Short mmCIF file of C-alpha atoms in Angstrom, two decimals:
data_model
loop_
_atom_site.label_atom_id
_atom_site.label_comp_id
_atom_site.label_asym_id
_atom_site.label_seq_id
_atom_site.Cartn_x
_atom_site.Cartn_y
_atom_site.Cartn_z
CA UNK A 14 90.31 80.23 115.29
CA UNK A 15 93.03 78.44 113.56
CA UNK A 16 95.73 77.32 115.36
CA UNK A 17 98.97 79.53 115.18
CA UNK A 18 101.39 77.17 113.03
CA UNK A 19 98.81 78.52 109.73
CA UNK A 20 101.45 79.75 107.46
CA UNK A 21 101.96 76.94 104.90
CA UNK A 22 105.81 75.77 104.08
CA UNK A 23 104.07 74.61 100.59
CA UNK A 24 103.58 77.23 98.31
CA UNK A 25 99.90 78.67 97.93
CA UNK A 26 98.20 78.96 94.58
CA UNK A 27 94.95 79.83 94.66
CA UNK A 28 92.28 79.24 92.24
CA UNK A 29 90.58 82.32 90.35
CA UNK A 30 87.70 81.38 92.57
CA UNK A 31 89.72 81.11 95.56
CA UNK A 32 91.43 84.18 95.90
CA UNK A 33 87.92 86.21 94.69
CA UNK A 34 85.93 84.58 97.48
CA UNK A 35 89.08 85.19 99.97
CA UNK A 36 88.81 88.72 98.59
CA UNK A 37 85.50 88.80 99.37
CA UNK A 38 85.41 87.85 102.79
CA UNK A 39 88.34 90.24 103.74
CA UNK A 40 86.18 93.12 101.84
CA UNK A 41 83.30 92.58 103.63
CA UNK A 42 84.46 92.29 107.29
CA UNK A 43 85.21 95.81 106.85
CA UNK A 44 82.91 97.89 104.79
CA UNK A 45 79.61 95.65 106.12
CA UNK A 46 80.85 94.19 109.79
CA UNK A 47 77.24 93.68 110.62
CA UNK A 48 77.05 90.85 108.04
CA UNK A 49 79.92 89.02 109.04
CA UNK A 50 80.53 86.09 109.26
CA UNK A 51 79.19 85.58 105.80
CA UNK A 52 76.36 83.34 105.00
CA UNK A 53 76.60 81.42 101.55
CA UNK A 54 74.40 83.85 99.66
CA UNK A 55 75.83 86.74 100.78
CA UNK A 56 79.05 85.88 100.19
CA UNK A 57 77.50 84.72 96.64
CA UNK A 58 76.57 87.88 95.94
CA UNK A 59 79.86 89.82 97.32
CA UNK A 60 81.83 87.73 94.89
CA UNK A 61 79.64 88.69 91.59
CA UNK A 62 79.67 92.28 92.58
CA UNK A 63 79.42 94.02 89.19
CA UNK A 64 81.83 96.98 90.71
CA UNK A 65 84.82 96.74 92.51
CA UNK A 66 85.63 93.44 90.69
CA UNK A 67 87.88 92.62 87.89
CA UNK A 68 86.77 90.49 86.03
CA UNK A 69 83.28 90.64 86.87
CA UNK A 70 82.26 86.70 88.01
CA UNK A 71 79.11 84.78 87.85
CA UNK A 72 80.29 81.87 90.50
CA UNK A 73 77.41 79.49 92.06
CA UNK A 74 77.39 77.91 95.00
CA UNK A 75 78.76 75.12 94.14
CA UNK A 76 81.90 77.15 93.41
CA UNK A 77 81.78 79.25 95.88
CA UNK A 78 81.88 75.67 98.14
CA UNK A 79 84.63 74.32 96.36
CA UNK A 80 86.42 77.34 96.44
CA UNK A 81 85.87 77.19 100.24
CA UNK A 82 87.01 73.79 100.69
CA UNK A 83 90.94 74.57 99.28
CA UNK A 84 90.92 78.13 101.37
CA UNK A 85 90.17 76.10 104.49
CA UNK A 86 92.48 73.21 103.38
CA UNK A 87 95.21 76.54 103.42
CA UNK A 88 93.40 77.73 106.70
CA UNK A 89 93.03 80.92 104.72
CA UNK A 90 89.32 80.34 105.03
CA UNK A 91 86.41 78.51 106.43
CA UNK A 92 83.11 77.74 108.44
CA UNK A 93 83.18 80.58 111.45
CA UNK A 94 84.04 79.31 114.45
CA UNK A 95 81.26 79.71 117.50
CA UNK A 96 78.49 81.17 114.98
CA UNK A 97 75.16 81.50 116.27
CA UNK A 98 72.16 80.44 114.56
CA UNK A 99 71.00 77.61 112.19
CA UNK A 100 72.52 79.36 108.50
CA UNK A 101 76.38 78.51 108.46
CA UNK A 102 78.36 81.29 108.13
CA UNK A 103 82.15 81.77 106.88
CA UNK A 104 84.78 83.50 107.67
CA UNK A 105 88.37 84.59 106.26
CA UNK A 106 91.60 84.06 109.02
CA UNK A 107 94.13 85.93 106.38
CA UNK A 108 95.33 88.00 109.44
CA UNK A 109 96.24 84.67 111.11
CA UNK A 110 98.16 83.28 108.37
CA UNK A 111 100.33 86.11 107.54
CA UNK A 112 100.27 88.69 110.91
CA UNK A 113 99.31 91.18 108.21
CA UNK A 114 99.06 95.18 109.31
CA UNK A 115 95.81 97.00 108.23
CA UNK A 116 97.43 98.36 105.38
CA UNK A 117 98.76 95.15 104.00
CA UNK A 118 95.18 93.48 104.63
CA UNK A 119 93.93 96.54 102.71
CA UNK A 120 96.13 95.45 99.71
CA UNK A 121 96.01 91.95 99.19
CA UNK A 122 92.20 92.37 99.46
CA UNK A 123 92.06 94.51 96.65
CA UNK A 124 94.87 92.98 94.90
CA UNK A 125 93.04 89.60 95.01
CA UNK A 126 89.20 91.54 93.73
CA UNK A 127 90.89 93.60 91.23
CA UNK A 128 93.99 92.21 89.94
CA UNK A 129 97.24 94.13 88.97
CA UNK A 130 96.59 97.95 89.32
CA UNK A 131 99.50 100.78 89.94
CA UNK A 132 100.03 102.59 93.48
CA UNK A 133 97.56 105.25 92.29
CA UNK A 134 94.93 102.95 91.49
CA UNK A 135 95.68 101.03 94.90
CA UNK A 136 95.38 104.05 96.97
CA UNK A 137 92.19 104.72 95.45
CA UNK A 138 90.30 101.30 95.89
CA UNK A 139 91.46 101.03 99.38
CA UNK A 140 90.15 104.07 100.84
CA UNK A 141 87.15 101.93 102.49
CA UNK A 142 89.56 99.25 104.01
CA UNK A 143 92.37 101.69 104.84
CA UNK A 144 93.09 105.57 104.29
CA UNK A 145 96.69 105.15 102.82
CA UNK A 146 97.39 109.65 102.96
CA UNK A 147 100.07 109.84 100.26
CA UNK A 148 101.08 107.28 97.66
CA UNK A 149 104.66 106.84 98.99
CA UNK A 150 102.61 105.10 102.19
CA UNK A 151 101.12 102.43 99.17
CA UNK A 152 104.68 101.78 98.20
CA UNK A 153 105.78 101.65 101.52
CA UNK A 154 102.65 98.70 102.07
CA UNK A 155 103.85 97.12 98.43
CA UNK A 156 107.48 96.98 99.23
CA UNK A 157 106.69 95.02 102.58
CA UNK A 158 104.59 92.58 101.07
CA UNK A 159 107.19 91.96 98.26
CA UNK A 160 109.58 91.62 100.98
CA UNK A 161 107.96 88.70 102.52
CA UNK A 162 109.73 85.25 101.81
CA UNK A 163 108.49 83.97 100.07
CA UNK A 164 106.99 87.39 98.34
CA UNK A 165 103.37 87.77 98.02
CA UNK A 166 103.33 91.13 95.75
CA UNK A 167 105.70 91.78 92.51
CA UNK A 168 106.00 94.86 90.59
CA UNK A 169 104.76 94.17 86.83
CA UNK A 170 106.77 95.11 83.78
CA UNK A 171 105.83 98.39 82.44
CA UNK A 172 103.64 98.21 79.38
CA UNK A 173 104.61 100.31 76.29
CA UNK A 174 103.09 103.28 76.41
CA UNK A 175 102.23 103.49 80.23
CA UNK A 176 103.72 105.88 82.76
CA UNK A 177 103.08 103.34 85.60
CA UNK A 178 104.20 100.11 86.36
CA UNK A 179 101.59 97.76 88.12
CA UNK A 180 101.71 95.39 91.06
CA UNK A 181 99.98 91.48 91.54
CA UNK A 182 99.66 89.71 94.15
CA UNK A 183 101.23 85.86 93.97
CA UNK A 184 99.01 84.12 96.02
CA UNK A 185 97.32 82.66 92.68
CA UNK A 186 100.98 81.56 91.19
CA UNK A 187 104.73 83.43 90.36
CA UNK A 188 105.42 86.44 88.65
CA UNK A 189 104.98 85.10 84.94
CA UNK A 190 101.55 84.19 85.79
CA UNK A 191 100.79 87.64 87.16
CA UNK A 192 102.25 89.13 83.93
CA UNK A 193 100.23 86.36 81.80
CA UNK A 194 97.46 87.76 83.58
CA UNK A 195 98.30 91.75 82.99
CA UNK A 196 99.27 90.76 79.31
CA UNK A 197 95.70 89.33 78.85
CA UNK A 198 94.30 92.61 80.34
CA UNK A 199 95.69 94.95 78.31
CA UNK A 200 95.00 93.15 74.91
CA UNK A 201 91.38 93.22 75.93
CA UNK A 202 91.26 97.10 76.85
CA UNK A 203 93.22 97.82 73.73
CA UNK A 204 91.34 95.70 71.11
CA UNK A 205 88.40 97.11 70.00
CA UNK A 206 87.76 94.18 67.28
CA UNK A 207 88.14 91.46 69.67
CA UNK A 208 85.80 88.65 67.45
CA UNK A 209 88.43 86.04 67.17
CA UNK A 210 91.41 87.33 69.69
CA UNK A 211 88.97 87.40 72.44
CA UNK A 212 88.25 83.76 71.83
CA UNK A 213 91.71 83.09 71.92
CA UNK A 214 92.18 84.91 75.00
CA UNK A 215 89.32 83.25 76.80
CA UNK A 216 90.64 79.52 76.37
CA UNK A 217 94.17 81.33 77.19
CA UNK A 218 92.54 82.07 80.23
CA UNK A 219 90.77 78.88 80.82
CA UNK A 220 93.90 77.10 80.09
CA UNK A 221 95.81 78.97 82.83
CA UNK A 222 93.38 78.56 85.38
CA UNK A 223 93.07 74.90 85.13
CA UNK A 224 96.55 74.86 85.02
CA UNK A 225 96.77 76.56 88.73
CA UNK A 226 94.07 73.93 89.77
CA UNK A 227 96.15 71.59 88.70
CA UNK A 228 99.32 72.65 90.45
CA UNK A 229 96.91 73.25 93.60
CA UNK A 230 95.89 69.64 93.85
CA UNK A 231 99.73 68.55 93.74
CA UNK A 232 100.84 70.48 96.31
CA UNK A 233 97.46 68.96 98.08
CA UNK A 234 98.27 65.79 97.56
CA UNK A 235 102.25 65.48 98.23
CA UNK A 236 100.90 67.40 101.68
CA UNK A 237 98.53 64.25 102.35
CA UNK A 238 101.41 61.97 101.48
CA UNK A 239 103.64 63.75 103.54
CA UNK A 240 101.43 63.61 106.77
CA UNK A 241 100.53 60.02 105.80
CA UNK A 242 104.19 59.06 105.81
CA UNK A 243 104.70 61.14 109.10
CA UNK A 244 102.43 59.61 110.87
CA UNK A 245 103.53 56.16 110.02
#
């Protein structure tokens, strides 16, 4: 397992592909405990779920790798430790990072495979991970998590014409990227002639994510500098 010093002093921001295949692996340990550890095509297959997911992915392996690589260079995520057998299997250590309780865990999985959703929504999609009994017991989960320093959940603006307001997780960047990414949402659901728009939206989209890659690899690399520095 990893070693108990795992919470990073650098901020996280995880890749779309990152925090789906974290997602994935904190998903699965629950609802299908005989498959896990994961191998590769399983966990393939658990990240281009067609339900459960939002957006619906069509990773390969060499993403799912990649994505791999930076969870397990934020010992989020990695190769399982004392796995039997010849097919390497892999394994999530989110509990280890951030000493979550069951109904945090339930959450951020959620929040990472589905995106920003409202407390009703939340209650809802966890039921397989956790049985939350009222909705003031999903607040109760949110308001923890956004209490964390630095916070890992923020409550959305309320779009016009909604009764609810939603909640993101940060782990993939700060609150203006979570509201980027409910902004982008809710012009697709409400856009029935999306021809040209939806182009724009998709290099939008694009744009951001390479963007958080981008930021990832910084943080990466003034890390390596750091401990390069350190050790001299």
């Amino acid at each position: 397992m990893p070693p108990p010093d795992s919470i990073q002093p650098e901020p996280m921001i995880l890749t779309a592909a990152e925090a789906r295949v974290l997602g994935a692996l904190v998903e699965k340990e629950v609802t299908t405990p005989d498959y896990y550890p994961m191998s590769m095509n399983a966990l393939i297959n658990a990240c281009n779920q067609r339900s459960n997911r939002e957006p619906v992915t069509d990773l390969d392996e060499d993403g799912v790798r990649q994505a791999l690589h930076g969870l397990e260079d934020l010992r989020l995520a990695g190769r399982a430790r004392g796995a039997d057998g010849r097919v390497a299997k892999y394994e999530h250590w989110l509990g280890e990072a951030f000493n979550f309780s069951r109904a945090e865990t339930a959450l951020m999985c959620v929040l990472l495979l589905r995106g920003p959703q409202t407390p009703g929504e939340l209650r809802g999609r966890t039921e397989r991970l956790h049985r939350f009994d009222e909705i003031n017991d999903v607040l109760a989960g949110l308001q923890k998590l956004m209490e964390r320093e630095p916070a890992l959940v923020a409550v959305l603006p309320r779009q016009p014409g909604t009764k609810e307001s939603r909640y993101a997780h940060l782990l993939s960047g700060n609150v203006e990227s979570a509201v980027a990414a409910e902004n982008a949402i809710g012009r697709r659901d409400g856009n029935h002639d999306a021809g040209e728009d939806a182009g724009h939206e998709a290099r939008i989209v694009q744009l951001e994510a390479t963007v958080a890659e981008l930021r990832q690899e910084v943080i990466r690399l003034q890390k390596k500098i750091d401990d390069l520095f350190g050790d001299g």
